[in-house]
GROMACS .gro file of C-alpha atoms in nm:
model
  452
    1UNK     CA    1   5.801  -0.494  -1.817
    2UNK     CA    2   6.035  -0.386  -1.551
    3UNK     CA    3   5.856  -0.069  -1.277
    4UNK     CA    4   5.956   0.248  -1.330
    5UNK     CA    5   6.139   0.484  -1.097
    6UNK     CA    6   6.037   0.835  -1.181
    7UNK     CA    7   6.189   1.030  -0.864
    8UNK     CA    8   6.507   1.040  -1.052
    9UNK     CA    9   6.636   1.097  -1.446
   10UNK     CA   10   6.486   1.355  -1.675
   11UNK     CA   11   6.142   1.533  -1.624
   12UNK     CA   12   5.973   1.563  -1.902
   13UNK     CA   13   6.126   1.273  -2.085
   14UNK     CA   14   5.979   1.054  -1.849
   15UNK     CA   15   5.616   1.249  -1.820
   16UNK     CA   16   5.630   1.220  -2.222
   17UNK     CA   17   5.732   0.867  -2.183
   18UNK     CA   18   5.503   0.743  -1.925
   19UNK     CA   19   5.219   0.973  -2.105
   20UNK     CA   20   5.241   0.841  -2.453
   21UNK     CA   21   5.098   0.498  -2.428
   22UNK     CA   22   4.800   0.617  -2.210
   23UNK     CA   23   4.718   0.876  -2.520
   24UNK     CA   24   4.782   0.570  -2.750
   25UNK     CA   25   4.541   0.389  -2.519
   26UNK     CA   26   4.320   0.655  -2.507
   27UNK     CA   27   4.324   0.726  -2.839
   28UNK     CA   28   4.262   0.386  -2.974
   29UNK     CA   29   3.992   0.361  -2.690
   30UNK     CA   30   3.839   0.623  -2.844
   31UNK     CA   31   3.885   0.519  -3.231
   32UNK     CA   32   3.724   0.139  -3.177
   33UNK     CA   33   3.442   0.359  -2.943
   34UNK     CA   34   3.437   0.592  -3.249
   35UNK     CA   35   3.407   0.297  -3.490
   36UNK     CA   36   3.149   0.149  -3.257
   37UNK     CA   37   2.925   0.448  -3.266
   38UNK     CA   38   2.985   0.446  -3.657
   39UNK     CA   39   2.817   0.136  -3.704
   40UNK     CA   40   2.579   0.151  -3.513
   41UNK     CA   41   2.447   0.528  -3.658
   42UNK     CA   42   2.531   0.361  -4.013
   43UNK     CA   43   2.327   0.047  -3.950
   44UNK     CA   44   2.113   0.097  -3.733
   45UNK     CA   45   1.983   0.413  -3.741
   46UNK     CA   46   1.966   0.734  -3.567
   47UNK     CA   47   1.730   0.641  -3.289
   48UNK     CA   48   1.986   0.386  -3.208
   49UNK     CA   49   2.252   0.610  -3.241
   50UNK     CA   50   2.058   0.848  -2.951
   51UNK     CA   51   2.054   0.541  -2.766
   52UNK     CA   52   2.418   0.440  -2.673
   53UNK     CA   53   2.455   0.812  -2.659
   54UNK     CA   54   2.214   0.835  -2.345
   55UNK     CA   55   2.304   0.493  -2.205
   56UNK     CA   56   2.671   0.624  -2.189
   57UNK     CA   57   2.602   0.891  -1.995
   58UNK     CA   58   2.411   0.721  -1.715
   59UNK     CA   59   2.676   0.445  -1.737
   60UNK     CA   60   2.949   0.658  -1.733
   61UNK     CA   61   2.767   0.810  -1.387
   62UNK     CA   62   2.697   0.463  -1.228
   63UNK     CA   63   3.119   0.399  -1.235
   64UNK     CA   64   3.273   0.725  -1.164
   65UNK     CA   65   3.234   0.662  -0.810
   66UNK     CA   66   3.465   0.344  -0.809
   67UNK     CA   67   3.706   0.528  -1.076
   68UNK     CA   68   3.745   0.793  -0.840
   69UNK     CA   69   3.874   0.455  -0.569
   70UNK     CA   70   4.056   0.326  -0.869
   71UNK     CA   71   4.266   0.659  -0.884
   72UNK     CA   72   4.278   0.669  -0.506
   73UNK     CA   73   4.416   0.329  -0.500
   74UNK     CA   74   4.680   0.380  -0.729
   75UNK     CA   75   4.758   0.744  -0.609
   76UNK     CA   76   4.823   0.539  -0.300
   77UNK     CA   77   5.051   0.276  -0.462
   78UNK     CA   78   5.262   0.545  -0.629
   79UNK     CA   79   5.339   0.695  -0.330
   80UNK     CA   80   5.410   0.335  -0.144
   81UNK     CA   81   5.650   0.260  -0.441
   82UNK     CA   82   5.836   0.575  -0.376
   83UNK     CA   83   5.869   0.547  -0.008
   84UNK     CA   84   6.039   0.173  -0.136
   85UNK     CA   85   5.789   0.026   0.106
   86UNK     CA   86   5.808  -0.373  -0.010
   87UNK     CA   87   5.532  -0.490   0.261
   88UNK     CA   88   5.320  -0.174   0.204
   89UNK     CA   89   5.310  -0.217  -0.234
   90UNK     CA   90   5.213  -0.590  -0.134
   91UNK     CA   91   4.903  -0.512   0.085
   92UNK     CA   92   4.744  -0.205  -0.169
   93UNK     CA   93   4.761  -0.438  -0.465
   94UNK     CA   94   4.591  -0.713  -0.272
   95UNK     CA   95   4.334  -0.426  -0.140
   96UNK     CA   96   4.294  -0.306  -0.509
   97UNK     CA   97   4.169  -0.610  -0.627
   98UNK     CA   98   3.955  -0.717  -0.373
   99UNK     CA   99   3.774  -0.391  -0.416
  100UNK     CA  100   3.779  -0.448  -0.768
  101UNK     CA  101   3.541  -0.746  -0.736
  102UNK     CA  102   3.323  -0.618  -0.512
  103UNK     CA  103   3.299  -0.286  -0.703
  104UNK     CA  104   3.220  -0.482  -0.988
  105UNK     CA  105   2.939  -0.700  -0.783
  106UNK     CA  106   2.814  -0.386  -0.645
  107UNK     CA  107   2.798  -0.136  -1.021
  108UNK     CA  108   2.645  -0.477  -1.185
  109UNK     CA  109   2.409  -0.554  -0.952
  110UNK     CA  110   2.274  -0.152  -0.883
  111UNK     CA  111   2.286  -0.088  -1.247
  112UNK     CA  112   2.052  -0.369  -1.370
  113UNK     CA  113   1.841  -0.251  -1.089
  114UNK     CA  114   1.830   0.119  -1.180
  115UNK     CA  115   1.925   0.218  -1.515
  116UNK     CA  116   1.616   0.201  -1.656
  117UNK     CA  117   1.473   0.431  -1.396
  118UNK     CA  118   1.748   0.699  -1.482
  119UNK     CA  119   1.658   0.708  -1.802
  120UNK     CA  120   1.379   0.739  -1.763
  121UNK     CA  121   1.379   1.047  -1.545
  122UNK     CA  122   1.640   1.189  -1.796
  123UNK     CA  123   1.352   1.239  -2.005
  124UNK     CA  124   1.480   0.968  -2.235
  125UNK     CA  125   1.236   0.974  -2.565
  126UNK     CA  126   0.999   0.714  -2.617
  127UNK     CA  127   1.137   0.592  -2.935
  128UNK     CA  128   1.491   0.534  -2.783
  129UNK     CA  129   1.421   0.400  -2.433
  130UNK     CA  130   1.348   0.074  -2.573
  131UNK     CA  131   1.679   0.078  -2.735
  132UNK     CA  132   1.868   0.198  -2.416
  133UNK     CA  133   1.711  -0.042  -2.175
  134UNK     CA  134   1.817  -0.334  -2.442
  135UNK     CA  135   2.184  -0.182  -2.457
  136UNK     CA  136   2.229  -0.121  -2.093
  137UNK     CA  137   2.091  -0.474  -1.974
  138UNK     CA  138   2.356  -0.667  -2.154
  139UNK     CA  139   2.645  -0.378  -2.109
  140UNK     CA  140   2.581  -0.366  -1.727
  141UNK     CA  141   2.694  -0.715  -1.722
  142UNK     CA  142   3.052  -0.638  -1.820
  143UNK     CA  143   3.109  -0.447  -1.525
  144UNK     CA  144   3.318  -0.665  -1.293
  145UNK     CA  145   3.560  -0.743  -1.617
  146UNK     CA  146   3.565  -0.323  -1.615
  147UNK     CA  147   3.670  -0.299  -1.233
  148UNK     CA  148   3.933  -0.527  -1.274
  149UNK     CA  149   4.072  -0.405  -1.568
  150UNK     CA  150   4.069  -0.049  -1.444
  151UNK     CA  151   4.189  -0.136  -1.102
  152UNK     CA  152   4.494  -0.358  -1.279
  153UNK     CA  153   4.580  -0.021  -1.480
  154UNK     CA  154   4.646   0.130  -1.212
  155UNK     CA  155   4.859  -0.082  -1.042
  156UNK     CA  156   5.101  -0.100  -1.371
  157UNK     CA  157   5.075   0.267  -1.384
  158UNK     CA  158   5.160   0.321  -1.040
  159UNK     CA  159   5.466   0.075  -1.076
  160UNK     CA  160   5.569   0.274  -1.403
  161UNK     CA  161   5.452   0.049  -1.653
  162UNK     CA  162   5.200   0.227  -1.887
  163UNK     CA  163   5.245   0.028  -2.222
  164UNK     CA  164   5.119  -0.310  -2.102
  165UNK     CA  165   4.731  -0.171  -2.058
  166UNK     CA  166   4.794  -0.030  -2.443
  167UNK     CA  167   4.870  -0.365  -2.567
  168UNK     CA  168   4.547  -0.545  -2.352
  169UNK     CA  169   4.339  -0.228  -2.517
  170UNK     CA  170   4.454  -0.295  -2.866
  171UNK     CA  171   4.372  -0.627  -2.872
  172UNK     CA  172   4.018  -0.603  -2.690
  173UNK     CA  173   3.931  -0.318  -2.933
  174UNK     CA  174   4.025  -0.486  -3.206
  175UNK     CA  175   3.820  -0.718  -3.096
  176UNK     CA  176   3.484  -0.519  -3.015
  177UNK     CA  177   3.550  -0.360  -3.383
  178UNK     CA  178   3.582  -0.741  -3.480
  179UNK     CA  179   3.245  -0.800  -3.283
  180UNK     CA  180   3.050  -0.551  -3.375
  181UNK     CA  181   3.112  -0.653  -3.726
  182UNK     CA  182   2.983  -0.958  -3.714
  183UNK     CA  183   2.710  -0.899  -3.434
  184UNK     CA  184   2.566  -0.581  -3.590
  185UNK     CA  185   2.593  -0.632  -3.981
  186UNK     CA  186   2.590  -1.032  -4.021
  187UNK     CA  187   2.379  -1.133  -3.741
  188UNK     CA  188   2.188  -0.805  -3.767
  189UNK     CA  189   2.134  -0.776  -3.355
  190UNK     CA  190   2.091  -0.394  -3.329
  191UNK     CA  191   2.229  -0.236  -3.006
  192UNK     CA  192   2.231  -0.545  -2.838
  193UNK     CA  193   2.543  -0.666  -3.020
  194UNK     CA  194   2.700  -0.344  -3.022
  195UNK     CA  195   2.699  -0.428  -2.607
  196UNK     CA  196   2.721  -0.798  -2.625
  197UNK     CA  197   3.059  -0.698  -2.802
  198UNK     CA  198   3.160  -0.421  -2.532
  199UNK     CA  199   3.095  -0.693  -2.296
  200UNK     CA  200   3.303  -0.941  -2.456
  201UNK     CA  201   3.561  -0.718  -2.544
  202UNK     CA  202   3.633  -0.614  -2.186
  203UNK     CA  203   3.607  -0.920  -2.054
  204UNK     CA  204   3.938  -1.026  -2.261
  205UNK     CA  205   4.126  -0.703  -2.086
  206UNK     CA  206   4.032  -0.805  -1.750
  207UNK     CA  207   4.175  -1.186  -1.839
  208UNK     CA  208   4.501  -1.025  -1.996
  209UNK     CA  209   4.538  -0.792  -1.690
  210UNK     CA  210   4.478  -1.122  -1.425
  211UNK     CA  211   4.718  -1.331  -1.599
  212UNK     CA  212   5.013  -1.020  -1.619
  213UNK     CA  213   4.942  -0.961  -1.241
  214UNK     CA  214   4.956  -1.346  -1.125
  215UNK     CA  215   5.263  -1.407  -1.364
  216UNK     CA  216   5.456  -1.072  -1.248
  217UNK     CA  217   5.807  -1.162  -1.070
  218UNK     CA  218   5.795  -0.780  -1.016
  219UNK     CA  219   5.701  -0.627  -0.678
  220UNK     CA  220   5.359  -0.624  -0.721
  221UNK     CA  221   5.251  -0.991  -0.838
  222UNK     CA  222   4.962  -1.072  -0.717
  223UNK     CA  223   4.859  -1.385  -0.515
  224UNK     CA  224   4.506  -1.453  -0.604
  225UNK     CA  225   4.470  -1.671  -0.186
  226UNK     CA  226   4.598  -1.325  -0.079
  227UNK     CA  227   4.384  -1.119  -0.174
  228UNK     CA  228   4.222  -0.977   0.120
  229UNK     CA  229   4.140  -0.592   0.206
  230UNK     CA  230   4.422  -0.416   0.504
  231UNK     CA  231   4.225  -0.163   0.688
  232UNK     CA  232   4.504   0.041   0.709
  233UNK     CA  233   4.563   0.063   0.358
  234UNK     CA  234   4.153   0.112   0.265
  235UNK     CA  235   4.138   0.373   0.481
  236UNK     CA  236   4.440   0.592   0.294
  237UNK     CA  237   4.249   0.506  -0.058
  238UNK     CA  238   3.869   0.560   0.063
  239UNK     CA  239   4.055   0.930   0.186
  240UNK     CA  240   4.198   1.009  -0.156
  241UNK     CA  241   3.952   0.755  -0.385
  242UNK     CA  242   3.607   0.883  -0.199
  243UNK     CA  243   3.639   1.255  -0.270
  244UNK     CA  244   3.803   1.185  -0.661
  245UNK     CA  245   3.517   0.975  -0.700
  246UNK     CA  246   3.250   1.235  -0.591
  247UNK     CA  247   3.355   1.467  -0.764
  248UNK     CA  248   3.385   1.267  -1.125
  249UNK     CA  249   3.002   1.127  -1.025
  250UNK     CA  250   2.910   1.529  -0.927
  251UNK     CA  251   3.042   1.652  -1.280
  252UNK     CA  252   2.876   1.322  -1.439
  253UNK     CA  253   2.557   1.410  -1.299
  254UNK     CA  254   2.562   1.775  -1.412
  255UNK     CA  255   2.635   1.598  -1.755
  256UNK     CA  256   2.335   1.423  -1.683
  257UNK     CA  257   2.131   1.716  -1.686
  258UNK     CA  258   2.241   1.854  -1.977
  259UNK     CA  259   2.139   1.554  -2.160
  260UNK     CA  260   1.799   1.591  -1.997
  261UNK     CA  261   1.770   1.976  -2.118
  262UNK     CA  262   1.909   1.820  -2.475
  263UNK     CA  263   1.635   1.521  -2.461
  264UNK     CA  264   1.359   1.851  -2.483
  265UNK     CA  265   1.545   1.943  -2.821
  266UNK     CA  266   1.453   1.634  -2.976
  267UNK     CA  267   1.631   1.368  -3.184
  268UNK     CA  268   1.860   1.586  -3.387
  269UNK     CA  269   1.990   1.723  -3.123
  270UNK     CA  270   1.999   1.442  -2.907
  271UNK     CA  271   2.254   1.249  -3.183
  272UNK     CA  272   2.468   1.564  -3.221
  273UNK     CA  273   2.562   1.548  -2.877
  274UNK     CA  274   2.667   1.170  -2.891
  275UNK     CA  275   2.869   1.243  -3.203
  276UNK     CA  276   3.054   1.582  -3.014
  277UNK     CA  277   3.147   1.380  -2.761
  278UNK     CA  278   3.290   1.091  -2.934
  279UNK     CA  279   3.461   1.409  -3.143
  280UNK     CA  280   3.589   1.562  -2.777
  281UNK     CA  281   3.701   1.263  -2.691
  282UNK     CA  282   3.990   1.303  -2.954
  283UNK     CA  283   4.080   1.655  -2.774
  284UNK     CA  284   3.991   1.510  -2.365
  285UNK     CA  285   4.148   1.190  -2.375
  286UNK     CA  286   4.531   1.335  -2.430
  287UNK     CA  287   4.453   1.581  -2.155
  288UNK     CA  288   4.369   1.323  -1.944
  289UNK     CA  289   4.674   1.092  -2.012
  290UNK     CA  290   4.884   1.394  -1.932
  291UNK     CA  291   4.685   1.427  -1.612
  292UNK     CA  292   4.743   1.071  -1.504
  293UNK     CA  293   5.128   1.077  -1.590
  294UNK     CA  294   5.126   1.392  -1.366
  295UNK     CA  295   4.979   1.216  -1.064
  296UNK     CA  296   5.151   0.881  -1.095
  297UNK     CA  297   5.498   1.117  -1.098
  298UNK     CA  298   5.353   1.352  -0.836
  299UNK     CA  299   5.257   1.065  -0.617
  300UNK     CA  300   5.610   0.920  -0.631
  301UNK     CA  301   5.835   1.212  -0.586
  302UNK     CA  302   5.571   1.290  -0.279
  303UNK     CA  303   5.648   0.927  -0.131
  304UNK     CA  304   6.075   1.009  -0.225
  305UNK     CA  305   5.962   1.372  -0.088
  306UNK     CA  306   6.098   1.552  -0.365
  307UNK     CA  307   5.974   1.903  -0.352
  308UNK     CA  308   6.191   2.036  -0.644
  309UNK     CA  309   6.051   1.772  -0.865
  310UNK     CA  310   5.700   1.837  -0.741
  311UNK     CA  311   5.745   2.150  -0.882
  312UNK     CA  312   5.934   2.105  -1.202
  313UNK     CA  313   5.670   1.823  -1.296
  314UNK     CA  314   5.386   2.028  -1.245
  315UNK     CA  315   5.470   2.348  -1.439
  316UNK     CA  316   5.562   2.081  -1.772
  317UNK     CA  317   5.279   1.894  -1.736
  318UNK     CA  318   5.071   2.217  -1.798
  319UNK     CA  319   5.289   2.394  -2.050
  320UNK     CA  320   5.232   2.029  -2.232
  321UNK     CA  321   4.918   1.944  -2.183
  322UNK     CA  322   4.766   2.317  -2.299
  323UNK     CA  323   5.012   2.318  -2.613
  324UNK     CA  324   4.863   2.048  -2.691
  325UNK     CA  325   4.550   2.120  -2.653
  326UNK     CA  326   4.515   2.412  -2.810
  327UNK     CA  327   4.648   2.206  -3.145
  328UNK     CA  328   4.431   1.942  -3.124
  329UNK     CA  329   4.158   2.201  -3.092
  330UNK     CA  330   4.227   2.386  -3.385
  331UNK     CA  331   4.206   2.092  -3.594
  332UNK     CA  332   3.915   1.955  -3.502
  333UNK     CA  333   3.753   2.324  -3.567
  334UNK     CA  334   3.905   2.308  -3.916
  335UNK     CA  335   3.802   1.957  -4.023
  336UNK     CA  336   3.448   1.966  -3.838
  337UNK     CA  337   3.255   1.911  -4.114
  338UNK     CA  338   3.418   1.603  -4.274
  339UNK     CA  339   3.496   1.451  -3.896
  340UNK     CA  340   3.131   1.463  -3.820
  341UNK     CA  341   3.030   1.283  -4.141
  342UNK     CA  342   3.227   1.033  -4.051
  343UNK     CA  343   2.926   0.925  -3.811
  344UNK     CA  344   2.610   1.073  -4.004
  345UNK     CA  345   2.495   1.203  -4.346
  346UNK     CA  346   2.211   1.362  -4.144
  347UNK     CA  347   2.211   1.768  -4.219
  348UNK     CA  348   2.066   1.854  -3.915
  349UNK     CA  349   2.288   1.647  -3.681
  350UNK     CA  350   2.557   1.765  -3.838
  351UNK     CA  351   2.460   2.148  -3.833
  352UNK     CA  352   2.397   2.100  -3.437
  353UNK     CA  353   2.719   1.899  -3.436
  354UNK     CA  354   2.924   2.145  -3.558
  355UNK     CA  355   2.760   2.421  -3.302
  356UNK     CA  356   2.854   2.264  -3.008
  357UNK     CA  357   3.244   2.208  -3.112
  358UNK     CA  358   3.283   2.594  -3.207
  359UNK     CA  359   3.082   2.680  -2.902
  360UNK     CA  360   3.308   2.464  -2.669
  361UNK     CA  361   3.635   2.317  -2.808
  362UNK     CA  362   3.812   2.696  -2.821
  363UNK     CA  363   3.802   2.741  -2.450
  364UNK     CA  364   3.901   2.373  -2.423
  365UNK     CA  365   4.266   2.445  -2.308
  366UNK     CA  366   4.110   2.600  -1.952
  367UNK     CA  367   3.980   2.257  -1.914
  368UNK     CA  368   4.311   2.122  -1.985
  369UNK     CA  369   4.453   2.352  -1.681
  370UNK     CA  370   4.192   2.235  -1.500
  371UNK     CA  371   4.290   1.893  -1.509
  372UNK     CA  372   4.651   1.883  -1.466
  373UNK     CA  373   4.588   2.065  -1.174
  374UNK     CA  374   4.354   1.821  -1.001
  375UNK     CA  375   4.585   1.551  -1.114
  376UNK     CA  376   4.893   1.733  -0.973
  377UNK     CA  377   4.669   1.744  -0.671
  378UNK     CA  378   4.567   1.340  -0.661
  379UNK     CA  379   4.895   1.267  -0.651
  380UNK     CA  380   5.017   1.449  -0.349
  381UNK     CA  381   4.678   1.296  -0.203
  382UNK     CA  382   4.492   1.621  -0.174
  383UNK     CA  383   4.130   1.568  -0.285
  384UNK     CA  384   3.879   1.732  -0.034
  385UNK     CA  385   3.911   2.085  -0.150
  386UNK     CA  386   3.914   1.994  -0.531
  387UNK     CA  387   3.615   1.779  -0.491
  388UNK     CA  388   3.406   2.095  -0.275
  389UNK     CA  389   3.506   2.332  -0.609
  390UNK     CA  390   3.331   2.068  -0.853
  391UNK     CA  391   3.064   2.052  -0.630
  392UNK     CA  392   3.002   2.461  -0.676
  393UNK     CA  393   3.166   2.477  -1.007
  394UNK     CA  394   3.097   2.194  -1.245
  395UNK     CA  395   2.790   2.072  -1.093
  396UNK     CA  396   2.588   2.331  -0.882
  397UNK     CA  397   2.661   2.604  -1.163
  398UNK     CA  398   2.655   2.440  -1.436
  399UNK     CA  399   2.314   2.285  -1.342
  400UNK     CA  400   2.164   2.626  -1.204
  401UNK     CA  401   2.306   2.775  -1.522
  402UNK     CA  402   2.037   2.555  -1.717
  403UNK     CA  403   1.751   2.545  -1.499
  404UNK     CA  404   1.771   2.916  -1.453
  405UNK     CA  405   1.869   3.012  -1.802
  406UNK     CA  406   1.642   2.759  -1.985
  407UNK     CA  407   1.350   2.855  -1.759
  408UNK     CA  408   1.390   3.225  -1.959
  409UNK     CA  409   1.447   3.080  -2.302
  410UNK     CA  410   1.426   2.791  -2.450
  411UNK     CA  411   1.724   2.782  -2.652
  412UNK     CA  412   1.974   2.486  -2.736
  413UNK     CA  413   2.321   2.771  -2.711
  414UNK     CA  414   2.219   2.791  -2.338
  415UNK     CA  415   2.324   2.444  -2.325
  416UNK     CA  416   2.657   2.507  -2.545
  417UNK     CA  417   2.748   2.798  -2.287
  418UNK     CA  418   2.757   2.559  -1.952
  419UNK     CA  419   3.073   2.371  -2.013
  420UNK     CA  420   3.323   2.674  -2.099
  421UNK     CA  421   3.154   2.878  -1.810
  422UNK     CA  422   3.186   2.608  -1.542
  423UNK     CA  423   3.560   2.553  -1.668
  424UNK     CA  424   3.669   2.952  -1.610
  425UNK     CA  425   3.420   2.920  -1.288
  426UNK     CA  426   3.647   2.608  -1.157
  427UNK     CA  427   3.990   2.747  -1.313
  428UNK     CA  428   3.957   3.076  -1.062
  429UNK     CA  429   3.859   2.860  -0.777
  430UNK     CA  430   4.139   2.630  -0.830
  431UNK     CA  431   4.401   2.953  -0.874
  432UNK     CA  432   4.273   3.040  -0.551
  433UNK     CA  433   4.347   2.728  -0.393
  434UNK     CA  434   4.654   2.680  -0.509
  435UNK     CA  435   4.761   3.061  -0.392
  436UNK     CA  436   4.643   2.990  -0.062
  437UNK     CA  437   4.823   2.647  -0.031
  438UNK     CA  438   5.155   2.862  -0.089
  439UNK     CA  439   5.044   3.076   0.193
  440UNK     CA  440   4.999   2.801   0.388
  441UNK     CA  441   5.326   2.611   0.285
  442UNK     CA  442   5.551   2.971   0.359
  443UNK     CA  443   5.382   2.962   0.745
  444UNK     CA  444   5.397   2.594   0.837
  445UNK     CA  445   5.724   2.483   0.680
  446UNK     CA  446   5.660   2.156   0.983
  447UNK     CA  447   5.385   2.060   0.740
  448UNK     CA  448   5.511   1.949   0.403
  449UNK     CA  449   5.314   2.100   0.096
  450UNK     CA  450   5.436   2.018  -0.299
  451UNK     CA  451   5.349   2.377  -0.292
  452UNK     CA  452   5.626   2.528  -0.074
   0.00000   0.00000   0.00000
């Protein structure tokens, strides 16, 4: 497919446009995850279930970090692209995928080092650590395929081209579903197949991604004897990559304390929360394809500096992204009960399930402010300041919230309460932010601000 020029033609066609496959791809990312978790709560059992719930979570930690670089990288392509810098496009797709094998070296090597440490001091029951450390091991080695794939994404993206990654997802989550099939039910492997087949199934994106890069006549083909890391160009990602990545490790590891305070509640409670958020994920993952189409437009109408379209984009990425939102929510709420016996015929999981989506999902749409904000933000390369509010906000309040409030009274709706607090905490820091980068812009017209 042919890049994308989005510093010209309609606004919100091409947001919708570019957006769409992502939420397909996030969607179906989601479904064959969904599916995943299905099995293995259906034939496995529940401790099992607890399992890849935990092991997510301290997996999802371990990679933020190089996401964060991964969004820097391609916030930095994006802009590249717009300025219609040939020489510049060529050296940060070269730089992206040499840090996408080292990252990859790195997460694999740390991870089978540490994980089972983490959980561990996640308090991590006894009856499901011996399932996590199994699952872990074996996922953990799937994580330079990950890198690469995630790091090729965003070079298509960047370039305009967001329905190429759908079709590489489809067809590595229909394999995984495929997979974990066979592995789980015929060969009867446990959680280790449900990760053997993760592992498999990413390594078949990564391959698919290589192969589009290397064939591309486009402008960003990639020469796999090139591949070598500018300084120049490292130096603009690690600026917007390092602070994105903080703060998506900051919020993961307040998420990593509420699964510790949730561990005390016991195994009920432990599988309700892996169900909710393979339930969220339904309501997060359109709000965060509408975040990354809002970037990847941001950070080319910043390289064409386009201020009018800076502006335009940002205002109908939020109207779209809350609508949205707040429709998605409502179902969910509706259909809770069915949805969460998709995944388990357990009562009590599904009592505990359906307290945390009524606590959380119908303040959801501050979240989804939230996030089109920071995205806005990425893309115009401003990082620092967002990445000090989820510092305070997500992670040091949501995280004093429970050791304060938990310390008082033991009592699982303290837990429910963190996320919508931290989101209005972080929505009035960002509204400050933003008000004071309009002050700035009116002062200094020299220095150019999307926000003037």
């Amino acid at each position: 497919m042919a890049v994308t020029q989005m510093t010209k033609g309609s606004i919100s066609k091409q947001l919708i446009l570019f957006s769409i496959p992502i939420l397909i791809s996030n969607l179906f990312q989601q479904l064959y995850n969904t599916v995943d978790t299905a099995i293995v709560g259906r034939f496995v059992g529940a401790n099992a279930l607890a399992a890849v719930g935990t092991c997510n979570l301290v997996v999802v930690f371990m990679i933020y970090f190089f996401i964060g670089l991964s969004n820097g990288s391609s916030i930095v392509l994006s802009q590249c692209f717009g300025e219609n810098d040939e020489e510049k496009v060529f050296k940060t797709v070269h730089t992206t995928m040499g840090l996408s094998f080292i990252s990859g070296i790195v997460l694999m090597i740390v991870g089978l080092l540490c994980a089972e440490t983490i959980l561990k001091m996640i308090n991590t029951p006894d009856d499901v650590i011996g399932y996590a450390v199994t699952y872990i091991r074996v996922y953990f080695l799937s994580m330079i395929p990950m890198m690469i794939y995630n790091m090729g994404t965003g070079i298509l993206r960047a370039m305009g081209d967001s329905k190429t990654p759908l079709y590489y997802l489809g067809a590595a989550g229909i394999l995984n579903i495929i997979l974990d099939l066979v592995f789980i039910i015929v060969f009867n492997m446990g959680v280790m197949g449900a990760a053997l087949a993760t592992t498999l199934s990413q390594t078949l994106s990564a391959v698919l991604i290589l192969i589009k890069l290397i064939s591309s006549n486009e402008v960003y083909k990639l020469h796999i004897s090139k591949i070598k890391i500018d300084k120049d160009i490292l130096k603009r990602i690690l600026v917007i990559g390092v602070p994105t990545g903080l703060q998506s490790v900051l919020i993961c590891f307040s998420n990593i304390i509420v699964q510790s305070k949730v561990n005390l509640f016991g195994l009920d409670v432990m599988a309700a929360l892996t169900v909710y958020y393979k339930v969220e994920g339904f309501i997060y993952m359109p709000i965060e394809a509408l975040a990354m189409a809002a970037s990847n437009f941001i950070g080319q109408n910043i390289g064409a500096r386009n201020v009018e379209r800076v502006k335009k984009g940002k205002s109908l990425s939020m109207k779209i992204c809350v609508g949205m939102t707040v429709l998605i929510g409502g179902l969910i709420m509706i259909f809770k009960t069915p949805i969460l016996h998709v995944f388990t015929t357990d009562s009590e999981v599904v009592k505990y399930g359906s307290q945390f989506i009524m606590f959380i999902v119908p303040l959801y749409f501050i979240y989804a402010m939230n996030q089109i904000l920071s995205g806005v933000l990425r893309g115009a390369g401003k990082t620092f300041v967002p990445m000090l509010i989820g510092l305070v906000c997500m992670c040091g309040f949501r995280v004093g919230w429970l050791v304060v409030m938990m310390g008082i009274v033991k009592d699982v709706r303290i837990i429910y309460a963190s996320y919508p607090l931290t989101w209005i905490l972080t929505n009035i820091a960002m509204t400050a932010y933003r008000s004071e980068e309009r002050r700035v812009g009116k002062e200094c017209r020299s220095r150019w601000s999307p926000y003037h």
